[in-house]
Coordinates of C-alpha atoms and ligand atoms in Angstrom, one line a residue:
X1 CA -18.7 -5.1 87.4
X2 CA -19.1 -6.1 83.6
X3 CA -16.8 -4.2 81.2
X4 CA -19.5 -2.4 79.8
X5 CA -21.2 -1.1 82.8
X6 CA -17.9 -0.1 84.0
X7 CA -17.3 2.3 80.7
X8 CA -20.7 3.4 80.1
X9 CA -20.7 4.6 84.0
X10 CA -16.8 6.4 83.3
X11 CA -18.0 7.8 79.6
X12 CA -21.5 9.4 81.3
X13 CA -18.9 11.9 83.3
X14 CA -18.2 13.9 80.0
X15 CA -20.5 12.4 77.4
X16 CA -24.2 12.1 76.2
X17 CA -25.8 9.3 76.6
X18 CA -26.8 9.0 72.9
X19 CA -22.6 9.7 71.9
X20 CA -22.1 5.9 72.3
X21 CA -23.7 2.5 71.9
X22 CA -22.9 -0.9 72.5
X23 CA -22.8 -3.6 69.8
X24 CA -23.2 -1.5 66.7
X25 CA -23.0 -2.7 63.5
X26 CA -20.7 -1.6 61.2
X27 CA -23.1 -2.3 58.6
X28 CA -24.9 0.5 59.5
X29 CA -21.2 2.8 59.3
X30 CA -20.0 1.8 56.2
X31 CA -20.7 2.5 52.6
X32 CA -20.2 -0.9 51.6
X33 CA -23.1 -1.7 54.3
X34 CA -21.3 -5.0 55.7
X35 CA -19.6 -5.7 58.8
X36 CA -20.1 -7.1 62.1
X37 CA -20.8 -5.3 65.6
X38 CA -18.2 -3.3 66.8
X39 CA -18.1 -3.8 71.1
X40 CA -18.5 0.1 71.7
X41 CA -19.2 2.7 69.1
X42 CA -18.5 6.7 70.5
X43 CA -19.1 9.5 68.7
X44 CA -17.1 12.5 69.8
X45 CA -17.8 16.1 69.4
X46 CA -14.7 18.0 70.7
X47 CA -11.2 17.2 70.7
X48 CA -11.2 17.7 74.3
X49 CA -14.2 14.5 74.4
X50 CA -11.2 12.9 72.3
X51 CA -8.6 13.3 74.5
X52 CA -11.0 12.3 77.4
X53 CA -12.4 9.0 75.5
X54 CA -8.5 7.9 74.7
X55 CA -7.3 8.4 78.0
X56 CA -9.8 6.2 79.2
X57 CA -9.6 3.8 76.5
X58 CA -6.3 3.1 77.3
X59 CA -6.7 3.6 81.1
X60 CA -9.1 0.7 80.3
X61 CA -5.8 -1.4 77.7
X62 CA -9.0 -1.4 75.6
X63 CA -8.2 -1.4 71.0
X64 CA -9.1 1.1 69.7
X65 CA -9.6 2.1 65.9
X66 CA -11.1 5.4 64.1
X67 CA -13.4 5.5 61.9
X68 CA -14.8 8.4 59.8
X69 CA -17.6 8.0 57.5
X70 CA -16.9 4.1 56.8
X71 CA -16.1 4.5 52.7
X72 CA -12.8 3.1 52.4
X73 CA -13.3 0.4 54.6
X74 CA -14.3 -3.3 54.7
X75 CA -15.2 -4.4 58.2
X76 CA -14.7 -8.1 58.4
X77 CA -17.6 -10.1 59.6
X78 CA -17.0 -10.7 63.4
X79 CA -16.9 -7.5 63.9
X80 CA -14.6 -5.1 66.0
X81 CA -13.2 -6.1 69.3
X82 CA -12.9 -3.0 72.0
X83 CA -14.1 0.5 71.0
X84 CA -14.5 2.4 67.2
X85 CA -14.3 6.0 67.6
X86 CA -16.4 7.5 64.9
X87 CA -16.1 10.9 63.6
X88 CA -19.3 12.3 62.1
X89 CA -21.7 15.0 62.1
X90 CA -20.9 15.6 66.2
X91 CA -17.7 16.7 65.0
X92 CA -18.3 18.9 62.0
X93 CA -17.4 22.4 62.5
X94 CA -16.1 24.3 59.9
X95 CA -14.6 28.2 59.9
X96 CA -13.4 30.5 56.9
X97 CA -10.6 33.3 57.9
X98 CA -9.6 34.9 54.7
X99 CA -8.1 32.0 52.7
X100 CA -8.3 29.5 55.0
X101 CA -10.8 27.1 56.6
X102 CA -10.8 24.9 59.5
X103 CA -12.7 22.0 59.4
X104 CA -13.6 19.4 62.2
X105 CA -12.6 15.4 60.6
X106 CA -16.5 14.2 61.2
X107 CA -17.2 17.0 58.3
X108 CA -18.4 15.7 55.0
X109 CA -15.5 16.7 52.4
X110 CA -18.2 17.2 50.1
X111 CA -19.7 19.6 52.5
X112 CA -16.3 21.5 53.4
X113 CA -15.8 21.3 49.3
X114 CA -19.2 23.5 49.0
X115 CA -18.6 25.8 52.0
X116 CA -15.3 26.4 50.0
X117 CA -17.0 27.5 46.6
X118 CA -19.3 29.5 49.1
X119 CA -16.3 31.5 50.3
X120 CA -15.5 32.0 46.6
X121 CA -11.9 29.9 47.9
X122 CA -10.6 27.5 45.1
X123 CA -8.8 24.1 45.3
X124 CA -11.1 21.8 47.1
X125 CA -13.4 21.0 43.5
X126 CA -11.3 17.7 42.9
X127 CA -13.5 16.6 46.7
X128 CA -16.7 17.1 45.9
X129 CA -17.6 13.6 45.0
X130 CA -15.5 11.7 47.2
X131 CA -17.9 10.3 49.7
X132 CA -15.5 10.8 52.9
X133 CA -14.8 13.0 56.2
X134 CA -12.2 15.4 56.2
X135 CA -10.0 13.5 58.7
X136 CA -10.6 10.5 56.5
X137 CA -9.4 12.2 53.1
X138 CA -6.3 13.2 55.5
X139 CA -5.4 10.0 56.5
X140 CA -5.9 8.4 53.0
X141 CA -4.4 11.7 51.2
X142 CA -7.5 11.3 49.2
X143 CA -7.7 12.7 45.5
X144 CA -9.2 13.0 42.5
X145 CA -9.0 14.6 38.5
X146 CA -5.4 15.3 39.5
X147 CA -6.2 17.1 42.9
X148 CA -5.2 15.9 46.5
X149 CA -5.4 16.4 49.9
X150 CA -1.6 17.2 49.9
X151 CA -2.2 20.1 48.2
X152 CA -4.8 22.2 50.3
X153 CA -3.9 21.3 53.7
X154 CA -1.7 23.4 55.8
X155 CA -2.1 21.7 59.4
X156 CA -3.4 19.0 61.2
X157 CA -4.4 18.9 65.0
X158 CA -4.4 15.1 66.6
X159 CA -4.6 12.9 69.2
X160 CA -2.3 10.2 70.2
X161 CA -3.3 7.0 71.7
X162 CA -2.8 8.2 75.0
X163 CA -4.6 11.0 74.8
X164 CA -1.5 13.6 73.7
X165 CA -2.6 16.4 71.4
X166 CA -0.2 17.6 68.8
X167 CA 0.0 19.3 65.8
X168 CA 1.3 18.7 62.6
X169 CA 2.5 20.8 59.8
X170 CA 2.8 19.8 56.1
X171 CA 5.8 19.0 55.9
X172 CA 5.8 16.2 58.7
X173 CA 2.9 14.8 57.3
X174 CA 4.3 12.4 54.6
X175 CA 1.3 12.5 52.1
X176 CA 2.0 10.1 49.0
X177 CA -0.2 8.3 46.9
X178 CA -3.1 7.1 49.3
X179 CA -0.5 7.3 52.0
X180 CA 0.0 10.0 55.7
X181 CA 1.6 9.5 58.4
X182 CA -1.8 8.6 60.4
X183 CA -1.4 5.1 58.9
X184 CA 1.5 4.9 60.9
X185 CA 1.1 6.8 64.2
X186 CA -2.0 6.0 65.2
X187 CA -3.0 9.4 65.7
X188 CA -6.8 10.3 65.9
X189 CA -7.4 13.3 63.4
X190 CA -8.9 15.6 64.7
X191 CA -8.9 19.2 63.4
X192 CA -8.0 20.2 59.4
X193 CA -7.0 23.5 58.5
X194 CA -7.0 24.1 54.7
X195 CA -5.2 26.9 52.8
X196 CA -6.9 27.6 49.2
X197 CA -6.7 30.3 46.9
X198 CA -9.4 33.0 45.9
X199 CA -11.3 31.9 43.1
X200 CA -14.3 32.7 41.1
X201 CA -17.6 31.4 42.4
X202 CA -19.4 30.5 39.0
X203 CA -16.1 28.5 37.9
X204 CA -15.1 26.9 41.1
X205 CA -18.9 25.5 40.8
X206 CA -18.8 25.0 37.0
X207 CA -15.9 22.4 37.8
X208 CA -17.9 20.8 40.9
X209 CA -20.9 20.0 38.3
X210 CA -18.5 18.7 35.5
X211 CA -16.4 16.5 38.6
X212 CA -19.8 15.6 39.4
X213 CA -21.4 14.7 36.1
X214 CA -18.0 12.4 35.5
X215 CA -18.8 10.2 38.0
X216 CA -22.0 9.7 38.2
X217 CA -21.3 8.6 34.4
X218 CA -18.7 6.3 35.4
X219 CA -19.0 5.0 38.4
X220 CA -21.7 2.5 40.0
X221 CA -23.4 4.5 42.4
X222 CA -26.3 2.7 42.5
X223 CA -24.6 -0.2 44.9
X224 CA -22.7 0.0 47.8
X225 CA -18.9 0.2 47.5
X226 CA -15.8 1.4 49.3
X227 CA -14.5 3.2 45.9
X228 CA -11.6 1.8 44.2
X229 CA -11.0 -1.3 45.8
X230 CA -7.4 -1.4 45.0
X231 CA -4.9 1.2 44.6
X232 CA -3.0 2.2 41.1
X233 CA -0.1 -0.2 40.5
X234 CA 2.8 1.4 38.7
X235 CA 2.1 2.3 35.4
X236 CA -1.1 0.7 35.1
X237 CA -4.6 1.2 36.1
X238 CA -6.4 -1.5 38.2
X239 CA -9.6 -0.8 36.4
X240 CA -8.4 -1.5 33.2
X241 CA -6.1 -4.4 34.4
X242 CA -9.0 -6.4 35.9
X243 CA -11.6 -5.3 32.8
X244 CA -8.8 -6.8 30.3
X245 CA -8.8 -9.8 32.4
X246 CA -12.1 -10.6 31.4
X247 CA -13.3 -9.9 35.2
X248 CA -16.4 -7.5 35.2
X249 CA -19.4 -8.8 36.4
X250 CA -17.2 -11.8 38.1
X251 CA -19.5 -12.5 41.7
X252 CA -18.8 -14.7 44.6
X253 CA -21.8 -14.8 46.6
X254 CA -23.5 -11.3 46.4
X255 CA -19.8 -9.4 45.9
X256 CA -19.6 -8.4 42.7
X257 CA -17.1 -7.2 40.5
X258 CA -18.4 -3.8 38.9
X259 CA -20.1 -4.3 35.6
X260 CA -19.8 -0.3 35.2
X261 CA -16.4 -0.2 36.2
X262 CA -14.0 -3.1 36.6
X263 CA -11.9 -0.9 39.7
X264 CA -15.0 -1.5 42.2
X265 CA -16.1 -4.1 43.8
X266 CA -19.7 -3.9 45.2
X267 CA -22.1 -4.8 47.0
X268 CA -24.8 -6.2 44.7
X269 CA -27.2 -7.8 47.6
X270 CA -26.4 -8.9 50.6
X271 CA -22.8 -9.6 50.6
X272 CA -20.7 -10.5 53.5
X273 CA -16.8 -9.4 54.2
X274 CA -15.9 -13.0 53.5
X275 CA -17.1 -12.9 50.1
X276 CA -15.7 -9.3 49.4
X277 CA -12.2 -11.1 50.5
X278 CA -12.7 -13.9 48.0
X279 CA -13.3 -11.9 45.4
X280 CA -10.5 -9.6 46.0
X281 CA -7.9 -12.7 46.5
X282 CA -9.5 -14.2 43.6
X283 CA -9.5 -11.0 41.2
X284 CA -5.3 -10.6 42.5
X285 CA -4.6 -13.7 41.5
X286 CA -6.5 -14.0 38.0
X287 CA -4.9 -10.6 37.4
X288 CA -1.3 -11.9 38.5
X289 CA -1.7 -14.6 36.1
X290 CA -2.7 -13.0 33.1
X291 CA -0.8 -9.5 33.5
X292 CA 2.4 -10.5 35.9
X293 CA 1.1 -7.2 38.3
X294 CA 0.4 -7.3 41.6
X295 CA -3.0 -5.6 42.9
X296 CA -3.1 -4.1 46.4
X297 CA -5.9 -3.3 48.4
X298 CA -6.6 0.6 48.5
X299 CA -9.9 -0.1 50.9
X300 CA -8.5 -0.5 54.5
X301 CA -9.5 -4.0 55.6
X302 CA -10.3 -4.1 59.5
X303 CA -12.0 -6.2 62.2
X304 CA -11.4 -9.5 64.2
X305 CA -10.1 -12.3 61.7
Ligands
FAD1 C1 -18.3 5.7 45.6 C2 -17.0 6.0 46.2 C3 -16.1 6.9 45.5 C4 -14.8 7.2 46.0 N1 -14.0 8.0 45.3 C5 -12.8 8.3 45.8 C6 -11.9 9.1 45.0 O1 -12.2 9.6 44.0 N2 -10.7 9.4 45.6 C7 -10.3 8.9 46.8 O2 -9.2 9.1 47.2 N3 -11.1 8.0 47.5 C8 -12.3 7.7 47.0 N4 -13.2 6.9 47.7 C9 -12.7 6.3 49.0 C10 -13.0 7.1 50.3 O3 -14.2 8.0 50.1 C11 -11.8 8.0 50.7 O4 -10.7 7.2 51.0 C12 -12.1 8.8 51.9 O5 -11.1 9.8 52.1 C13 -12.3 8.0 53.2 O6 -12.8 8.8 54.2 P1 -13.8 8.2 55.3 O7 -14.1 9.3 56.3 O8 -14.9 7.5 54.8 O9 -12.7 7.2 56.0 P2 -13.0 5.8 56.6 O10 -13.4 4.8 55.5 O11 -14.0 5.9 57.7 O12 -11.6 5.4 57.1 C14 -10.5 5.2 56.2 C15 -9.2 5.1 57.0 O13 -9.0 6.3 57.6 C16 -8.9 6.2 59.0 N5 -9.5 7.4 59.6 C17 -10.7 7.9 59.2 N6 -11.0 9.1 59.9 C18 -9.9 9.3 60.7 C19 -9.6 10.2 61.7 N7 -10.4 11.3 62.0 N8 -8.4 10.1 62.4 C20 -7.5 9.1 62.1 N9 -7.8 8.1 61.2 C21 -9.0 8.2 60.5 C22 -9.6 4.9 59.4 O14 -9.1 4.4 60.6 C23 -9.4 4.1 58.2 O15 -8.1 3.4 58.3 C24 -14.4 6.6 47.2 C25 -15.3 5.8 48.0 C26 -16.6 5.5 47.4 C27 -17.6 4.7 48.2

């Protein structure tokens, strides 16, 4: 039997068939809007589908890799060999008890940031913009206007490769600059809960707006990006680094170094992951030259080389 008969007939047993296809592109998964076909896209909407798909998965010594809403990654062009787990909309529950509010990773954090302000619960404002799941603002300890991840959530329920549920409390998790634990384990996130404080509704909004209004100023939403391309070396800020270099506007192919804002490389047409790469490598190295720093990729770079 082919491979993908063989899944497709194992996956039917506990899932929809509309939760997974074959041959997806990632272009269609990822805010940068490039990438190759992954083999098997799934979208769960339980933990328990989770557990089910992983076990399987590596019943099956199939890769695997997890993907939320596809804005801090560059899928390279061949694609993704074996099976993407995607967390969306499927998995998007969310709960308020009191101060806290659990929150399934396929939710939008900008949607869990407004069901927050509509609780009248502060601390989740610095989110609103950031164009992520929940899981995915976990794994990257995502943040913003001096506000992170690290500071709102409480506990983390995942899945291990092999389909072992555990759960994690703050202080196991390991959250740094753009940095968890998940990017070590493996772990598919797959259940947030969040502990904010009581706030007032017209302010917690008043700060949404003025997050919101700071962006949208600043940043070049009008093309498709993965956010800050690289991360914030020590004492510096890669933004200003590569915009002192001379760099904005700098293009190979149709990836284009932001002419709004130097940090962000994007998507100004149809370009590919290769020429994403190129720029990046080239963009390091013009940067090396001229300032002695070292720039490092923030966007996760995945896919078949
Ligand atoms: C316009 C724009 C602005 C941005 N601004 C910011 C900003 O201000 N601050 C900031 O921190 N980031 C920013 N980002 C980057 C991005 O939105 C964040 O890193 C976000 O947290 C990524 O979430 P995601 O769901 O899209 O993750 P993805 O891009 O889908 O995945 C990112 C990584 O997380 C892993 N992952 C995702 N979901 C799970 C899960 N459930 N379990 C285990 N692993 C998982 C993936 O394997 C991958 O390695 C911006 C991006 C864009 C396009």
């Amino acid at each position: 039997m082919d491979w993908r008969e063989n899944i497709s007939n194992k996956l039917k047993e506990f899932l929809k068939p509309t939760q997974f296809i074959f041959n997806a592109p990632m272009s269609e998964h990822t805010t940068f809007k490039i990438g190759g076909a992954a083999d098997i896209l799934i979208f769960p909407s339980t933990t328990a589908e989770v557990v089910k798909i992983l076990k399987l998965i590596n019943q099956l010594q199939m890769p695997v890799t997890i993907l939320g809403n596809g804005s801090n990654v560059l899928v390279r062009d061949k694609g993704i060999r074996g099976a993407v787990i995607k967390f969306n909309g499927e998995f998007a529950r969310m709960k308020c008890e009191g101060t806290k509010i659990m929150a399934g990773a396929g939710a939008k954090l900008k949607d869990v940031s407004y069901f927050a302000a509509d609780n009248g619960l502060t601390g989740l404002e610095f989110a609103v913009g950031i164009p992520g799941s929940i899981g995915g603002a976990v794994f990257m300890n995502a943040g913003a206007y001096g506000g992170e991840m690290k500071n709102v959530i409480s506990k983390v329920r995942a899945v291990s490769k092999s389909g072992d549920c555990a759960e994690f409390g703050i202080d196991v998790l390991d959250l740094g600059y753009r940095r968890s634990i998940f990017q070590l384990n493996g772990y598919a996130i797959c259940e947030i809960e969040l502990q904010l404080l009581e706030g007032n509704v017209d302010e917690i909004r008043q700060a949404m707006d003025d997050f919101t209004q700071r962006r949208e100023s600043k940043q070049p939403l009008e093309f498709p990006s993965a956010g800050s391309t690289f991360k914030r070396p020590e004492g510096y800020f890669a933004g200003t680094l590569i915009d002192k270099t001379g760099l904005k506007g700098l293009r190979v192919g149709d990836a284009m170094v932001s002419t709004k804002h130097a940090g962000f490389v994007v998507n100004a047409g149809h370009a590919t992951a290769t020429d994403v790469l190129n720029l990046i490598n080239e963009v390091k190295r013009r940067v090396f030259e001229a300032h002695g720093v070292t720039l490092n990729p923030e966007v996760r770079i995945i896919g078949e080389q």
